[in-house]
Amino acid sequence: MHRSTWRRFFRRTALAAAVGAFIAGLTVVTPLAPSAAAAGTLQQVTSFGSNPGNLAMYEYAPSNLPAGAPLVVALHGCTQSASDYHANSGWQKFADQWGFAVVYPQTSSANNSLSCFSWFDSTKDTRGRGEAASVMQMVDTAVAQYGSDRGRIFVTGLSAGGGMTADLLADYPDVFAGGSVDSGIPAQCATTQSAASGCQYSNQNLTPKAWGDKVRNSDPGYSGPWPRVAIWQGSSDTTVTPVNGTELRDQWTDVWGIGQTASSTQNLTGGTTESIYNDSAGKPAVALFSVSGMAHGLAVNPGSGADQCGTTGTYYLNYICSSYHTAKFWGLDGSGGQGGTGSLPSPSGLTVTGTTDTSASLSWSSVSGAASYNVYRNGTKTGSATGTTYTDTGLTVGTSYSYTVAAVDSSGAVGTSSASVTATTTGSAPKCYTDNNYNQVVAGRAHQSGGYTYANGSNQNMGLYNVAITHTLKETSTGYFVIADSGC
C-alpha cells in the first residue's frame, strides 16, 4: 500500500509512534544472486511456482541434511528481510545442530510500503490466495528439493510475520504440524486494513469459541489433527499489546478442545514464564511464553550456551532464546515434542555402529539413573531400549536418517536428547530433481523438440519448453528419468 494510505490508517500520534516498533528491524542487505541452493549458505530460489503473492523465496540447509528431515518456514517483520531474520533469529544454529531446513519468505515494498506481510487482508492471507498461496508453493518446492518429512513442517514469524503465521496455521492445518507466533496477532483477527489497529491495540472481547471459530472457518470441514502452537509475548509490548497473547492462547486451546487453565507453569531465564496446555493425551498442545518487561520484538539471547542464540539489534531483544524453546516444543531436538521434562542429562557418545540396506545400529554411553532410553529417528520416536544399543529396521535403501537418544527415568520423565548422528543405509536410492522445463533441459535431464520438453530415457512429454512449467524427475537408472510429480 502507499505510504500516504498507511499514515491515514495510523492517524493518532501515539499509533504513528508505535508503528516504528511494529516495523521490526530495518536492515539494509545486499541481495543474494539467484542460484540453486548450496548447503550451509542462505540462497534465493527464483522459481517456485506461479507466486500469486509476489514474494521472494530464500532457503537454508545444513550440509549433509538427511532425507526425511523437518522443514521450518520463518517469516520476518515489517521492513526486515530474509537475510536479516536468518542472521539474527538463531534458527541457523538449530538447523545445523538438529538437522532441518529453513525457508524464509520475503515480501517487499511492492506489496506493502513497509514490506509487511498482509495478515490483515483476506485477499492475501487466506487458503489458496495471495501471499498464503505463495508460501505454500515454497513449502512444496522445498519438500521436493530436500525430501522433507511432510509430517514435520512448521512455521514461525515475528510481528506482521507472526500475524501471517497464525493465519497460515488456520489456513493450512493439514500442512503445518506446529507454529510459533512471536509478538503477533490471532488468526484472522482482521480481514481488512481498517480493522488491523484494533487487533494490535485492543481487547476484541471474543470468547475462546469465537476465536476458535476463526480457525475452523479458515479451512471448513477440517477436523484435525491441529498444529501445536507456541505463543511469545512481551509484557511491556505497546505495539502488539499483551492481550494478543491471551487471545492467541484462547484461540488455539479452543481449537484443541482443551481449557484455558495451564497444565503446568514454570519460570525460565530472562524473566520468562512458560505456561503449557496439554492435549487429552497429556502432550503439550499450546505453550504461552510471557516475557516480563520485554517490549515489541523477538526474544534472543546471544552466547555459546546450548540454550542461547541470536544477535541483538533493533527488535531483537536480549531476554531468552525463543528459537531454542520453540524448536524443543516442536520436538526438533529429537524429544518428539515431549519437552524433555526429566532431569536426566543427554546421553553422550551416540555412534552408528553399522548399517545394512534396511537397518541402522546405534550405541551410546549409559546415563546414571536411566531406566530406559528413547530412540528418535528424524525427530520421531522409533523405539526404546533398556540397554545402550539399538537396531532400527525397515528402513529405505540408500537413505540417510538422523538419530538422537534420550534417557528416561523410572517415573517415565524424558531427559535431554543427545546430539544427533546420521546413518545412511547401504545401496542406492533414486535421485529426484524438481525444476522448470527449461532448467531440466539445461541440466541434461530432459531434451526439447518442436517446442515441447521430453524426459531423457523415458521420453515422457513434460509440456512446453519454458520456465513456467515445473516437474519432478526421478532418475531410476543412470540417464533414465521419469516424471514423479506425485512423489519421489
Coordinates of C-alpha atoms in Angstrom, one line a residue:
M1 CA 0.0 0.0 0.0
H2 CA 1.1 3.6 -0.5
R3 CA 2.8 5.4 2.4
S4 CA 0.1 8.0 2.5
T5 CA -2.5 5.3 2.9
W6 CA -0.5 3.8 5.8
R7 CA -0.4 7.2 7.5
R8 CA -4.1 7.7 7.2
F9 CA -4.5 4.2 8.8
F10 CA -2.5 5.3 11.8
R11 CA -3.9 8.8 12.4
R12 CA -3.3 9.3 16.1
T13 CA 0.2 10.4 17.1
A14 CA 0.5 7.5 19.6
L15 CA -0.3 5.0 17.0
A16 CA 2.0 6.5 14.5
A17 CA 4.9 6.3 17.0
A18 CA 4.1 2.7 17.7
V19 CA 4.3 1.8 14.0
G20 CA 8.1 2.3 14.3
A21 CA 8.0 -0.6 16.7
F22 CA 5.8 -2.8 14.6
I23 CA 8.1 -2.5 11.6
A24 CA 10.6 -4.7 13.3
G25 CA 14.2 -4.2 12.4
L26 CA 15.3 -2.2 9.3
T27 CA 18.4 -3.7 7.9
V28 CA 20.0 -2.9 4.6
V29 CA 21.2 -6.1 2.9
T30 CA 22.8 -6.9 -0.4
P31 CA 20.5 -9.1 -2.5
L32 CA 21.8 -12.6 -3.0
A33 CA 22.4 -13.7 -6.5
P34 CA 19.7 -16.1 -7.8
S35 CA 21.1 -19.6 -7.8
A36 CA 20.4 -23.2 -6.7
A37 CA 20.5 -23.8 -3.0
A38 CA 24.0 -24.5 -1.7
A39 CA 24.4 -26.4 1.6
G40 CA 25.4 -24.2 4.5
T41 CA 24.5 -20.8 2.9
L42 CA 21.4 -18.7 2.6
Q43 CA 20.3 -18.8 -1.1
Q44 CA 17.5 -17.4 -3.1
V45 CA 15.2 -19.7 -5.1
T46 CA 13.9 -17.8 -8.2
S47 CA 11.4 -20.4 -9.5
F48 CA 8.9 -22.0 -7.1
G49 CA 5.5 -21.7 -8.8
S50 CA 3.1 -19.1 -10.1
N51 CA 3.7 -16.9 -6.9
P52 CA 0.4 -15.1 -6.7
G53 CA 1.5 -13.2 -3.6
N54 CA 4.6 -11.7 -5.3
L55 CA 7.0 -13.0 -2.6
A56 CA 10.7 -14.0 -2.8
M57 CA 11.9 -17.3 -1.5
Y58 CA 15.1 -17.9 0.4
E59 CA 16.3 -21.1 2.0
Y60 CA 19.0 -22.5 4.2
A61 CA 20.0 -26.1 4.8
P62 CA 23.0 -27.5 6.7
S63 CA 25.5 -29.8 4.9
N64 CA 24.6 -33.5 4.7
L65 CA 20.9 -32.9 5.5
P66 CA 19.3 -36.3 5.6
A67 CA 16.1 -37.2 3.7
G68 CA 13.1 -37.1 6.0
A69 CA 14.3 -34.1 8.0
P70 CA 11.9 -31.4 9.2
L71 CA 11.2 -28.1 7.5
V72 CA 10.7 -24.7 9.2
V73 CA 9.2 -21.6 7.5
A74 CA 10.3 -18.3 9.1
L75 CA 8.6 -15.0 8.3
H76 CA 10.3 -11.7 9.0
G77 CA 8.7 -8.5 10.4
C78 CA 7.9 -5.3 8.5
T79 CA 10.9 -3.7 6.7
Q80 CA 13.0 -6.7 7.6
S81 CA 14.4 -9.2 5.1
A82 CA 15.0 -12.9 4.8
S83 CA 18.8 -12.3 5.3
D84 CA 18.2 -10.1 8.4
Y85 CA 15.9 -12.6 10.0
H86 CA 18.3 -15.5 9.2
A87 CA 21.3 -13.6 10.7
N88 CA 19.6 -12.5 13.9
S89 CA 16.9 -15.0 14.9
G90 CA 19.0 -18.0 15.8
W91 CA 17.3 -20.5 13.6
Q92 CA 20.5 -21.3 11.7
K93 CA 22.2 -22.6 14.9
F94 CA 19.5 -25.2 15.5
A95 CA 19.1 -26.1 11.8
D96 CA 22.8 -27.0 11.9
Q97 CA 22.6 -28.7 15.3
W98 CA 19.4 -30.7 14.9
G99 CA 19.3 -31.2 11.2
F100 CA 16.4 -29.4 9.4
A101 CA 16.0 -26.9 6.5
V102 CA 14.6 -23.4 6.8
V103 CA 12.6 -21.4 4.2
Y104 CA 12.4 -17.6 4.6
P105 CA 9.6 -16.0 2.6
Q106 CA 10.3 -12.3 1.9
T107 CA 7.9 -9.6 1.0
S108 CA 8.8 -6.1 -0.4
S109 CA 7.6 -2.6 -0.7
A110 CA 5.9 -3.6 -4.0
N111 CA 3.4 -5.4 -1.8
N112 CA 3.3 -3.0 1.1
S113 CA 5.1 0.3 1.6
L114 CA 6.6 -1.0 4.8
S115 CA 7.3 -4.5 3.5
C116 CA 4.8 -6.1 5.9
F117 CA 3.2 -9.5 5.3
S118 CA -0.6 -8.8 4.8
W119 CA -2.0 -10.6 7.8
F120 CA -5.0 -8.2 7.7
D121 CA -6.0 -8.7 4.1
S122 CA -8.4 -11.6 3.3
T123 CA -7.4 -11.5 -0.4
K124 CA -3.8 -12.3 0.6
D125 CA -3.8 -14.3 3.8
T126 CA -6.5 -17.0 3.2
R127 CA -6.2 -20.5 1.9
G128 CA -5.2 -20.7 -1.7
R129 CA -4.9 -16.9 -2.2
G130 CA -2.1 -14.3 -2.4
E131 CA 0.8 -14.5 -0.1
A132 CA -0.5 -17.6 1.7
A133 CA -0.6 -19.5 -1.6
S134 CA 2.9 -18.3 -2.4
V135 CA 4.2 -19.6 0.9
M136 CA 2.6 -23.0 0.2
Q137 CA 4.4 -23.1 -3.2
M138 CA 7.7 -22.5 -1.4
V139 CA 6.9 -25.4 1.0
D140 CA 6.1 -27.7 -1.9
T141 CA 9.3 -26.7 -3.6
A142 CA 11.5 -27.2 -0.5
V143 CA 9.9 -30.6 0.3
A144 CA 10.6 -31.8 -3.2
Q145 CA 14.2 -30.5 -3.1
Y146 CA 15.2 -31.8 0.3
G147 CA 12.9 -34.8 0.7
S148 CA 11.5 -33.2 3.8
D149 CA 9.1 -35.0 6.1
R150 CA 5.6 -33.8 5.3
G151 CA 4.5 -34.6 8.8
R152 CA 7.0 -32.2 10.3
I153 CA 6.6 -28.9 8.6
F154 CA 6.5 -25.9 11.0
V155 CA 6.0 -22.1 10.6
T156 CA 7.1 -19.2 12.8
G157 CA 7.1 -15.4 12.4
L158 CA 7.7 -12.1 14.1
S159 CA 5.2 -9.2 14.4
A160 CA 3.5 -8.9 11.0
G161 CA 5.2 -12.2 10.2
G162 CA 3.7 -13.6 13.4
G163 CA 0.2 -12.5 12.3
M164 CA 0.7 -14.2 8.9
T165 CA 2.0 -17.3 10.8
A166 CA -1.3 -17.5 12.8
D167 CA -3.2 -17.2 9.5
L168 CA -1.2 -19.9 7.8
L169 CA -1.8 -22.3 10.7
A170 CA -5.5 -21.7 10.3
D171 CA -5.4 -21.8 6.5
Y172 CA -3.3 -25.0 6.3
P173 CA -3.7 -27.1 9.5
D174 CA -3.3 -30.1 7.2
V175 CA 0.2 -28.9 6.3
F176 CA 1.8 -27.4 9.4
A177 CA 2.5 -29.7 12.4
G178 CA 3.2 -26.7 14.6
G179 CA 3.7 -22.9 14.7
S180 CA 5.1 -20.1 16.8
V181 CA 3.6 -16.6 16.8
D182 CA 6.1 -14.1 18.1
S183 CA 4.7 -10.7 19.2
G184 CA 1.9 -11.4 16.7
I185 CA -1.9 -11.4 16.2
P186 CA -4.6 -14.1 16.5
A187 CA -5.5 -15.9 13.3
Q188 CA -8.0 -13.9 11.1
C189 CA -8.4 -11.2 13.7
A190 CA -8.7 -8.6 11.0
T191 CA -9.9 -9.2 7.4
T192 CA -9.5 -5.6 6.3
Q193 CA -6.8 -3.0 6.7
S194 CA -9.1 -0.7 8.7
A195 CA -9.6 -3.3 11.4
A196 CA -5.9 -4.0 11.9
S197 CA -5.1 -1.4 14.5
G198 CA -8.0 -2.6 16.7
C199 CA -6.4 -6.0 16.8
Q200 CA -3.0 -4.7 17.6
Y201 CA -4.0 -2.4 20.5
S202 CA -7.4 -3.5 21.8
N203 CA -9.1 -6.4 23.5
Q204 CA -11.5 -7.8 21.0
N205 CA -13.8 -9.2 23.7
L206 CA -14.4 -12.5 22.0
T207 CA -15.0 -15.8 23.7
P208 CA -12.5 -18.7 23.2
K209 CA -15.1 -20.4 21.0
A210 CA -15.4 -17.3 18.8
W211 CA -11.6 -17.2 18.4
G212 CA -11.6 -20.9 17.7
D213 CA -14.3 -20.5 15.0
K214 CA -12.0 -18.1 13.1
V215 CA -9.6 -21.0 12.7
R216 CA -12.2 -23.6 12.0
N217 CA -13.8 -21.4 9.3
S218 CA -10.5 -20.9 7.6
D219 CA -10.5 -24.5 6.3
P220 CA -14.1 -25.7 6.6
G221 CA -14.5 -29.4 7.0
Y222 CA -11.1 -30.0 8.5
S223 CA -11.3 -31.6 12.0
G224 CA -7.7 -32.3 13.0
P225 CA -5.1 -33.1 13.9
W226 CA -4.3 -29.5 14.8
P227 CA -0.9 -27.7 14.9
R228 CA 0.9 -27.4 18.2
V229 CA 1.3 -23.7 18.8
A230 CA 3.8 -21.7 20.8
I231 CA 3.0 -18.0 21.6
W232 CA 5.6 -15.5 22.6
Q233 CA 4.5 -12.2 24.1
G234 CA 6.4 -9.3 25.9
S235 CA 4.6 -7.9 28.9
S236 CA 5.6 -4.4 28.0
D237 CA 4.8 -4.5 24.3
T238 CA 2.8 -1.4 23.4
T239 CA 2.7 -2.2 19.6
V240 CA 1.1 -5.6 19.8
T241 CA -0.3 -5.4 23.3
P242 CA -0.2 -8.4 25.7
V243 CA -3.9 -9.2 25.3
N244 CA -3.0 -10.6 21.9
G245 CA -1.0 -13.4 23.7
T246 CA -4.1 -14.2 25.8
E247 CA -6.3 -14.2 22.8
L248 CA -4.0 -16.5 20.9
R249 CA -4.0 -18.8 23.9
D250 CA -7.8 -18.8 23.9
Q251 CA -8.0 -19.4 20.2
W252 CA -5.7 -22.4 20.0
T253 CA -6.8 -24.1 23.2
D254 CA -10.4 -23.9 22.0
V255 CA -9.4 -25.4 18.6
W256 CA -7.7 -28.2 20.5
G257 CA -10.8 -28.6 22.7
I258 CA -8.9 -28.0 25.9
G259 CA -9.4 -25.5 28.7
Q260 CA -7.7 -22.2 29.3
T261 CA -6.1 -23.3 32.6
A262 CA -2.5 -24.2 32.3
S263 CA -1.5 -27.9 32.8
S264 CA 1.9 -26.7 34.1
T265 CA 3.8 -23.5 34.6
Q266 CA 7.5 -22.8 35.1
N267 CA 9.9 -19.9 35.2
L268 CA 12.6 -19.8 32.6
T269 CA 15.5 -17.4 32.1
G270 CA 15.1 -13.8 31.0
G271 CA 12.0 -13.3 33.2
T272 CA 10.0 -15.7 31.1
T273 CA 7.0 -17.6 32.3
E274 CA 6.1 -20.7 30.4
S275 CA 2.5 -22.0 30.6
I276 CA 1.8 -25.3 29.0
Y277 CA -1.7 -26.5 27.9
N278 CA -1.8 -30.3 27.4
D279 CA -4.0 -32.2 25.0
S280 CA -6.1 -35.2 26.1
A281 CA -3.1 -37.5 25.8
G282 CA -1.1 -35.3 28.2
K283 CA 1.2 -33.9 25.4
P284 CA 1.8 -30.2 25.1
A285 CA -0.5 -28.7 22.6
V286 CA -0.3 -24.9 23.3
A287 CA 2.5 -23.0 25.1
L288 CA 2.4 -19.4 26.1
F289 CA 5.7 -17.7 26.9
S290 CA 5.3 -14.4 28.6
V291 CA 8.5 -12.3 28.8
S292 CA 8.4 -9.9 31.7
G293 CA 9.4 -6.3 30.7
M294 CA 10.0 -7.1 27.1
A295 CA 8.8 -4.6 24.5
H296 CA 8.0 -5.4 20.9
G297 CA 10.3 -7.8 19.2
L298 CA 11.8 -11.3 19.0
A299 CA 13.4 -12.7 22.2
V300 CA 17.1 -13.7 21.6
N301 CA 20.0 -14.4 23.9
P302 CA 23.4 -14.3 22.3
G303 CA 26.1 -16.7 23.6
S304 CA 27.6 -20.1 23.2
G305 CA 25.4 -22.0 25.6
A306 CA 23.1 -24.8 24.4
D307 CA 20.0 -22.7 25.1
Q308 CA 21.4 -19.4 23.7
C309 CA 21.1 -18.0 20.2
G310 CA 20.7 -15.0 18.0
T311 CA 22.1 -11.5 17.8
T312 CA 20.7 -8.4 19.4
G313 CA 19.6 -5.4 17.4
T314 CA 16.5 -3.4 16.6
Y315 CA 13.6 -5.6 17.7
Y316 CA 15.9 -8.5 18.5
L317 CA 15.8 -8.2 22.3
N318 CA 18.2 -9.9 24.8
Y319 CA 16.0 -11.9 27.1
I320 CA 15.8 -15.6 26.2
C321 CA 16.4 -17.7 23.0
S322 CA 12.9 -18.1 21.8
S323 CA 14.0 -20.2 18.8
Y324 CA 15.6 -22.8 21.1
H325 CA 12.5 -23.2 23.3
T326 CA 10.2 -23.2 20.2
A327 CA 12.3 -25.9 18.5
K328 CA 12.2 -28.0 21.6
F329 CA 8.4 -27.5 22.0
W330 CA 8.0 -28.8 18.4
G331 CA 10.4 -31.7 19.1
L332 CA 13.1 -30.7 16.6
D333 CA 15.7 -31.6 19.2
G334 CA 14.6 -35.3 18.9
S335 CA 12.4 -35.3 22.0
G336 CA 9.3 -35.8 19.9
G337 CA 7.8 -32.6 21.4
Q338 CA 7.7 -34.1 24.9
G339 CA 9.7 -31.1 26.1
G340 CA 12.5 -33.1 27.7
T341 CA 10.9 -32.5 31.1
G342 CA 13.0 -35.0 33.0
S343 CA 16.2 -34.1 34.9
L344 CA 18.5 -36.8 33.3
P345 CA 21.3 -35.4 31.2
S346 CA 21.7 -36.2 27.5
P347 CA 23.5 -39.5 26.6
S348 CA 27.0 -39.0 25.2
G349 CA 28.9 -41.0 22.7
L350 CA 26.0 -41.8 20.3
T351 CA 27.6 -43.6 17.4
V352 CA 26.4 -45.5 14.3
T353 CA 28.0 -49.0 14.7
G354 CA 26.7 -50.4 11.4
T355 CA 24.2 -50.2 8.6
T356 CA 22.6 -52.6 6.0
D357 CA 20.3 -51.9 3.1
T358 CA 17.4 -51.7 5.6
S359 CA 18.8 -51.2 9.1
A360 CA 21.0 -49.0 11.2
S361 CA 22.6 -50.0 14.5
L362 CA 23.5 -47.5 17.3
S363 CA 25.3 -47.4 20.6
W364 CA 25.8 -44.8 23.3
S365 CA 27.1 -44.3 26.8
S366 CA 25.0 -45.1 29.8
V367 CA 23.3 -42.4 31.9
S368 CA 23.2 -42.9 35.7
G369 CA 19.6 -43.2 36.8
A370 CA 18.2 -44.2 33.4
A371 CA 15.6 -46.9 33.4
S372 CA 15.4 -46.9 29.6
Y373 CA 16.3 -44.9 26.5
N374 CA 14.0 -43.4 23.8
V375 CA 15.5 -43.6 20.3
Y376 CA 14.3 -40.9 17.8
R377 CA 14.6 -41.2 14.1
N378 CA 14.3 -37.8 12.3
G379 CA 12.7 -36.4 15.4
T380 CA 10.1 -39.1 15.9
K381 CA 10.3 -41.8 18.5
T382 CA 11.1 -45.1 16.7
G383 CA 11.7 -47.3 19.7
S384 CA 13.2 -47.8 23.1
A385 CA 15.9 -49.8 24.7
T386 CA 16.8 -50.8 28.3
G387 CA 20.5 -51.1 27.3
T388 CA 22.8 -48.8 25.4
T389 CA 22.4 -50.3 21.9
Y390 CA 19.5 -50.3 19.4
T391 CA 19.0 -51.5 15.8
D392 CA 16.4 -49.7 13.7
T393 CA 14.9 -51.9 11.0
G394 CA 12.6 -51.5 8.0
L395 CA 14.5 -48.6 6.5
T396 CA 14.8 -47.5 2.9
V397 CA 17.8 -48.5 0.8
G398 CA 20.4 -45.7 0.2
T399 CA 18.7 -43.2 2.6
S400 CA 20.1 -41.0 5.3
Y401 CA 18.4 -40.8 8.7
S402 CA 19.1 -38.6 11.7
Y403 CA 19.1 -40.2 15.2
T404 CA 19.1 -38.9 18.8
V405 CA 18.7 -40.7 22.1
A406 CA 17.2 -39.5 25.4
A407 CA 17.3 -41.2 28.8
V408 CA 14.1 -42.0 30.6
D409 CA 13.9 -42.2 34.4
S410 CA 11.8 -44.7 36.5
S411 CA 8.9 -42.3 36.5
G412 CA 8.8 -42.0 32.7
A413 CA 10.2 -38.5 32.5
V414 CA 12.3 -38.0 29.4
G415 CA 15.6 -36.2 29.8
T416 CA 17.5 -34.0 27.3
S417 CA 18.2 -35.5 23.9
S418 CA 21.7 -36.3 22.7
A419 CA 23.5 -34.7 19.8
S420 CA 22.3 -36.2 16.5
V421 CA 24.2 -38.6 14.3
T422 CA 23.4 -39.5 10.7
A423 CA 23.2 -43.1 9.5
T424 CA 22.9 -43.9 5.8
T425 CA 21.7 -47.3 4.7
T426 CA 23.7 -49.1 2.0
G427 CA 22.6 -49.5 -1.6
S428 CA 21.5 -46.7 -3.9
A429 CA 18.2 -44.8 -4.0
P430 CA 16.7 -43.0 -6.9
K431 CA 17.5 -39.3 -7.1
C432 CA 14.8 -36.7 -7.8
Y433 CA 15.1 -33.2 -9.3
T434 CA 12.4 -30.5 -9.2
D435 CA 12.8 -27.6 -11.6
N436 CA 11.2 -25.9 -14.6
N437 CA 11.3 -27.5 -18.0
Y438 CA 14.0 -25.1 -19.3
N439 CA 16.4 -25.8 -16.4
Q440 CA 15.7 -29.6 -16.7
V441 CA 16.9 -29.4 -20.3
V442 CA 19.9 -27.3 -19.4
A443 CA 20.9 -29.8 -16.7
G444 CA 20.8 -32.7 -19.1
R445 CA 17.8 -34.5 -17.6
A446 CA 15.4 -33.7 -20.5
H447 CA 15.5 -32.6 -24.1
Q448 CA 13.3 -30.4 -26.2
S449 CA 11.8 -31.0 -29.6
G450 CA 9.2 -28.9 -31.5
G451 CA 8.7 -26.6 -28.6
Y452 CA 8.0 -29.4 -26.2
T453 CA 10.1 -31.0 -23.4
Y454 CA 10.7 -34.7 -23.0
A455 CA 12.3 -36.6 -20.1
N456 CA 15.6 -38.3 -21.1
G457 CA 15.3 -42.1 -21.2
S458 CA 11.5 -42.4 -20.8
N459 CA 10.8 -39.7 -23.4
Q460 CA 7.7 -38.7 -21.4
N461 CA 6.1 -35.4 -22.5
M462 CA 6.6 -32.7 -19.9
G463 CA 4.8 -30.0 -21.7
L464 CA 6.0 -26.8 -23.3
Y465 CA 9.7 -25.9 -23.3
N466 CA 9.6 -22.8 -20.9
V467 CA 10.3 -21.7 -17.4
A468 CA 6.6 -21.6 -16.4
I469 CA 6.1 -25.4 -16.2
T470 CA 7.8 -27.3 -13.3
H471 CA 8.1 -31.1 -12.9
T472 CA 9.9 -33.5 -10.6
L473 CA 12.0 -36.0 -12.5
K474 CA 13.2 -39.3 -10.9
E475 CA 16.4 -40.9 -12.1
T476 CA 15.6 -44.6 -11.9
S477 CA 18.9 -45.6 -13.6
T478 CA 21.8 -43.7 -15.0
G479 CA 20.5 -41.2 -17.5
Y480 CA 16.9 -42.6 -17.4
F481 CA 14.3 -40.1 -16.0
V482 CA 10.6 -40.5 -15.3
I483 CA 8.0 -37.8 -14.2
A484 CA 7.4 -38.2 -10.5
D485 CA 5.3 -35.1 -9.6
S486 CA 3.1 -37.2 -7.2
G487 CA 6.1 -38.0 -5.0
C488 CA 9.6 -39.4 -5.1

